[in-house]
Short mmCIF file of C-alpha atoms in Angstrom, two decimals:
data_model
loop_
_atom_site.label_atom_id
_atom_site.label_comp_id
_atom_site.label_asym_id
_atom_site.label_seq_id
_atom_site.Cartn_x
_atom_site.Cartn_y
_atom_site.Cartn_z
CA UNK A 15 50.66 112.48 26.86
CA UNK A 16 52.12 111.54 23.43
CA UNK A 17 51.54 108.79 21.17
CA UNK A 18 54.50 106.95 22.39
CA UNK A 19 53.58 106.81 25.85
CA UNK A 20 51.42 104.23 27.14
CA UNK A 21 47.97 104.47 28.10
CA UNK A 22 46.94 104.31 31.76
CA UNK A 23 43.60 103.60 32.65
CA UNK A 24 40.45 104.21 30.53
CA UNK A 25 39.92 107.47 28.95
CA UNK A 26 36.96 109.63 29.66
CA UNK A 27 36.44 109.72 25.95
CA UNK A 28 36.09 105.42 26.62
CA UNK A 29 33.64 106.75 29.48
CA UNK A 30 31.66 109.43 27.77
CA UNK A 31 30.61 107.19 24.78
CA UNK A 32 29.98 104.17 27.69
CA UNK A 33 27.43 106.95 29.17
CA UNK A 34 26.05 107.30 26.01
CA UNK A 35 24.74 103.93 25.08
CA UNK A 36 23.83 103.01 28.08
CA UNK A 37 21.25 106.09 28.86
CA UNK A 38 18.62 104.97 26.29
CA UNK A 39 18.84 101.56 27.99
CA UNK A 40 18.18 102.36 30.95
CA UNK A 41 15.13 105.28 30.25
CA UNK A 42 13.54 102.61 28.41
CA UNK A 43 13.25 99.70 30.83
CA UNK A 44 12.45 101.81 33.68
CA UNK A 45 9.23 102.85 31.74
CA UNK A 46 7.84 99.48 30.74
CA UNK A 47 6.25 98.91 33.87
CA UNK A 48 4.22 101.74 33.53
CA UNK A 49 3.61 101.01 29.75
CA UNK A 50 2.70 97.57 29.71
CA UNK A 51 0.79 94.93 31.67
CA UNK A 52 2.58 92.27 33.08
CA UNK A 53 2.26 88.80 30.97
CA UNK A 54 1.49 85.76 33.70
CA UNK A 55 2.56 82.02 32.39
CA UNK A 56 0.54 79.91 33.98
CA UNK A 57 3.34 76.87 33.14
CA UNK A 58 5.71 79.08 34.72
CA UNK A 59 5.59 78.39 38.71
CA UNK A 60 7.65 81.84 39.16
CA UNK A 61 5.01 84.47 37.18
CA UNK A 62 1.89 81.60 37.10
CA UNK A 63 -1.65 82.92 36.60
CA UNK A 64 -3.95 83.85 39.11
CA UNK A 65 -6.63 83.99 36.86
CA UNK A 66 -8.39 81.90 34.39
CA UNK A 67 -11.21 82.62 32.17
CA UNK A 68 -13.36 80.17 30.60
CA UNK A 69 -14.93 81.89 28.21
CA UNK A 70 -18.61 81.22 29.39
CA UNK A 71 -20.44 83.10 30.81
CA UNK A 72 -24.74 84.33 31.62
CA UNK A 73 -26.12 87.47 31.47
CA UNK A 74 -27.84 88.50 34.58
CA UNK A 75 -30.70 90.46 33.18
CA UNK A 76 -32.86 93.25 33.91
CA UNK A 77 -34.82 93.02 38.02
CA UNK A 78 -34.69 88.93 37.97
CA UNK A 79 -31.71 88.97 40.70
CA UNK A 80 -29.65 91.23 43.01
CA UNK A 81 -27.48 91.96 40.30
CA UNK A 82 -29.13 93.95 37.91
CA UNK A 83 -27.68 94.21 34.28
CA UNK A 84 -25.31 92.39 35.29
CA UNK A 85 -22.86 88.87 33.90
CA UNK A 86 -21.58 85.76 35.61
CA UNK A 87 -18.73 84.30 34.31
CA UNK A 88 -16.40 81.19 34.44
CA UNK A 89 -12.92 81.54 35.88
CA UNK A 90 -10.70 79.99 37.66
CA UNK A 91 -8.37 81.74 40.75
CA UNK A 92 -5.80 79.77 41.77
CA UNK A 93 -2.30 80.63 44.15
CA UNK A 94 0.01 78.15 43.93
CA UNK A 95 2.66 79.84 45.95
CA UNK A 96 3.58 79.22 49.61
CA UNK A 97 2.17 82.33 50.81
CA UNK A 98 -2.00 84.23 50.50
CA UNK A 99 -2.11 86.69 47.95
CA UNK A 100 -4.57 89.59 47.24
CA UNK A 101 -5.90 89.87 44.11
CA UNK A 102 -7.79 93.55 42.86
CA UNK A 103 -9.45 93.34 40.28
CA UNK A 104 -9.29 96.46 38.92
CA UNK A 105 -11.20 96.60 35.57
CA UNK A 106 -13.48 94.32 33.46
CA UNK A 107 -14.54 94.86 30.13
CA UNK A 108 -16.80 93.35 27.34
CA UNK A 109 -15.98 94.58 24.08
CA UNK A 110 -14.38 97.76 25.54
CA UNK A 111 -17.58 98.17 27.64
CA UNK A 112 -16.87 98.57 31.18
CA UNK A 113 -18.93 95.81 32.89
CA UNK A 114 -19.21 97.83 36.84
CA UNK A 115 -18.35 96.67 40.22
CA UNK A 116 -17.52 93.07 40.74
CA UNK A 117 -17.13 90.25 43.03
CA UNK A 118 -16.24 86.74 43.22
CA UNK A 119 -18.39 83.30 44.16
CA UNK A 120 -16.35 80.38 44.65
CA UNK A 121 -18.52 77.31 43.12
CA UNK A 122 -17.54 75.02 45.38
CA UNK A 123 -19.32 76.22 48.56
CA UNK A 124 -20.56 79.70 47.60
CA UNK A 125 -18.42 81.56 49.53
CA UNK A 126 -18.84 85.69 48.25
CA UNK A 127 -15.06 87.55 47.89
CA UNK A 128 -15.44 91.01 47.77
CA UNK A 129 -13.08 92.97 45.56
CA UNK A 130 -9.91 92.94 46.76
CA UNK A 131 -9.40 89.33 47.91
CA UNK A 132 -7.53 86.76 49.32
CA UNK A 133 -6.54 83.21 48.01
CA UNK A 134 -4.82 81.10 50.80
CA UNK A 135 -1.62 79.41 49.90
CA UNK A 136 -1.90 76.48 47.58
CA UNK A 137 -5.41 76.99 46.72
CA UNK A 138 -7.67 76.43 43.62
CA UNK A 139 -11.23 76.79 42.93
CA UNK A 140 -13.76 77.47 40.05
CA UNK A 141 -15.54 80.43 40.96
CA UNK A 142 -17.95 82.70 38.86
CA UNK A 143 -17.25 86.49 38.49
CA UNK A 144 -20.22 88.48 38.34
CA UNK A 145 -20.71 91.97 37.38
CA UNK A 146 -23.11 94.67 37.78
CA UNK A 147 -24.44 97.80 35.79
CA UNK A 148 -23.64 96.23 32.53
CA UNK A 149 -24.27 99.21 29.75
CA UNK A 150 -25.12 96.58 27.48
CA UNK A 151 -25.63 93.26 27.20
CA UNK A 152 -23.42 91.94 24.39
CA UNK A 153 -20.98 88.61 23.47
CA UNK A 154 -17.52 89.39 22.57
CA UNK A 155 -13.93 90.10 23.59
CA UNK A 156 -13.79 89.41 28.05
CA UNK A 157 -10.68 91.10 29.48
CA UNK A 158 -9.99 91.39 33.55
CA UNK A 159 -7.41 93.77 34.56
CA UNK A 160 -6.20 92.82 38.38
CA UNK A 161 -2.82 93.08 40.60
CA UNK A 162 -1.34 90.31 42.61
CA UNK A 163 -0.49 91.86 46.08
CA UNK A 164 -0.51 95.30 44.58
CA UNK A 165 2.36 94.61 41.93
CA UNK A 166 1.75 95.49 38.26
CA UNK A 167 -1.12 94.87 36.63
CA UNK A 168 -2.09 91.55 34.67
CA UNK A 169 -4.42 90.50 32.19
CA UNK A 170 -6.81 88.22 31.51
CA UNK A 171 -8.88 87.54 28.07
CA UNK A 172 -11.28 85.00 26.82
CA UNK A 173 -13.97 85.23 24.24
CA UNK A 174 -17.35 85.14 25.12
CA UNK A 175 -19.18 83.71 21.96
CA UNK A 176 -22.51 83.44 24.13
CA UNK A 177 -24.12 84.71 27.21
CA UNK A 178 -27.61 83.57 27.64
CA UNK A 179 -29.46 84.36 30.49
CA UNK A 180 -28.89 82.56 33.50
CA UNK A 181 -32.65 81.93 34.34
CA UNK A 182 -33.25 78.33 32.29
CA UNK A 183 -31.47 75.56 30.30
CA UNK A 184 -30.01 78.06 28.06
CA UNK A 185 -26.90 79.03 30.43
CA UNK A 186 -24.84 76.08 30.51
CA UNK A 187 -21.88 77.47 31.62
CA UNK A 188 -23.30 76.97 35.24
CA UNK A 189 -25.09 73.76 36.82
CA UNK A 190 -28.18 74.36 39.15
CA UNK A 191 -26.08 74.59 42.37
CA UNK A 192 -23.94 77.18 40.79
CA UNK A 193 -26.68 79.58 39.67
CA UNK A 194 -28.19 79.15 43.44
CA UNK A 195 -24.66 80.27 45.06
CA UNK A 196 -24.82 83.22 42.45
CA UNK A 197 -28.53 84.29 42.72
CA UNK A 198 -27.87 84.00 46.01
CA UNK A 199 -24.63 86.41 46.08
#
């Protein structure tokens, strides 16, 4: 083909460099989800929360309840989609310290959801999450890990500037029909 002649087409030179610039693209989004949790909006009806923390929580300490070494804290769960969901929560940590098993009480008519669980469509409720085998029994940095219907996993965080124990006036986070539902869990 010579310089006079026109050009048919798109050259694989055109193609090649396409290829190119387009690889790197494409290798990195198909690793975030494996990088990175996914960020929930809870003004955002299409990616809302499912979980809420309060921030408060009580520790659970030594023999006193079925939970030993253990926390209950203040969350909320909420779905407001059209269909259940399943939430797993799949980690929770107090300053990096994993906190042990978990489960769920909804406050509202101590109902106990075992890990995974299901929130009906359209459904809210304050519930406490309580842990178990604590290694320690410090304040700080709260973060839950979990998946929504087994899709990538989301984050929660709150800072827990106090956790008294749960046995007295001192825990406020919960009032005295709360901390029956949860002794009682």
């Amino acid at each position: 083909m010579s310089e006079n002649e026109p050009s048919v087409g798109i050259s694989r030179r055109t193609v090649t460099k396409a290829m190119a610039w387009a690889m790197p693209a494409v290798a990195v989004a198909a690793t975030v989800p494996f990088a990175a949790a996914s960020v929930c909006n809870d003004y955002n009806p299409e990616n809302p929360c499912p979980i809420s923390l309060a921030g408060v929580g009580c520790k659970l300490p030594g023999n006193s309840q079925s939970l030993y070494k253990g926390y209950a804290f203040r969350l909320t769960v909420s779905n407001p989609t059209g269909s259940p969901i399943t939430i797993n929560i799949t980690s929770a940590t107090l300053d990096g310290a994993n906190l042990g098993g978990v489960e769920v009480v909804n406050l509202a008519d101590g109902s106990i959801k075992t890990n995974p669980f299901t929130v009906p469509a359209h459904t809210t409720y304050v519930a406490a999450l309580l842990t178990v085998n604590a290694p320690n029994s410090s304040n700080g940095a709260l973060s839950i890990t979990y998946t929504v219907n087994g899709g990538a996993p989301q984050v929660a965080n709150a800072t827990v500037a106090s956790a008294p124990p749960i046995q007295g006036a001192s825990c406020s986070a919960f009032n005295s029909t709360e901390k029956a539902y949860i002794a009682a869990a």
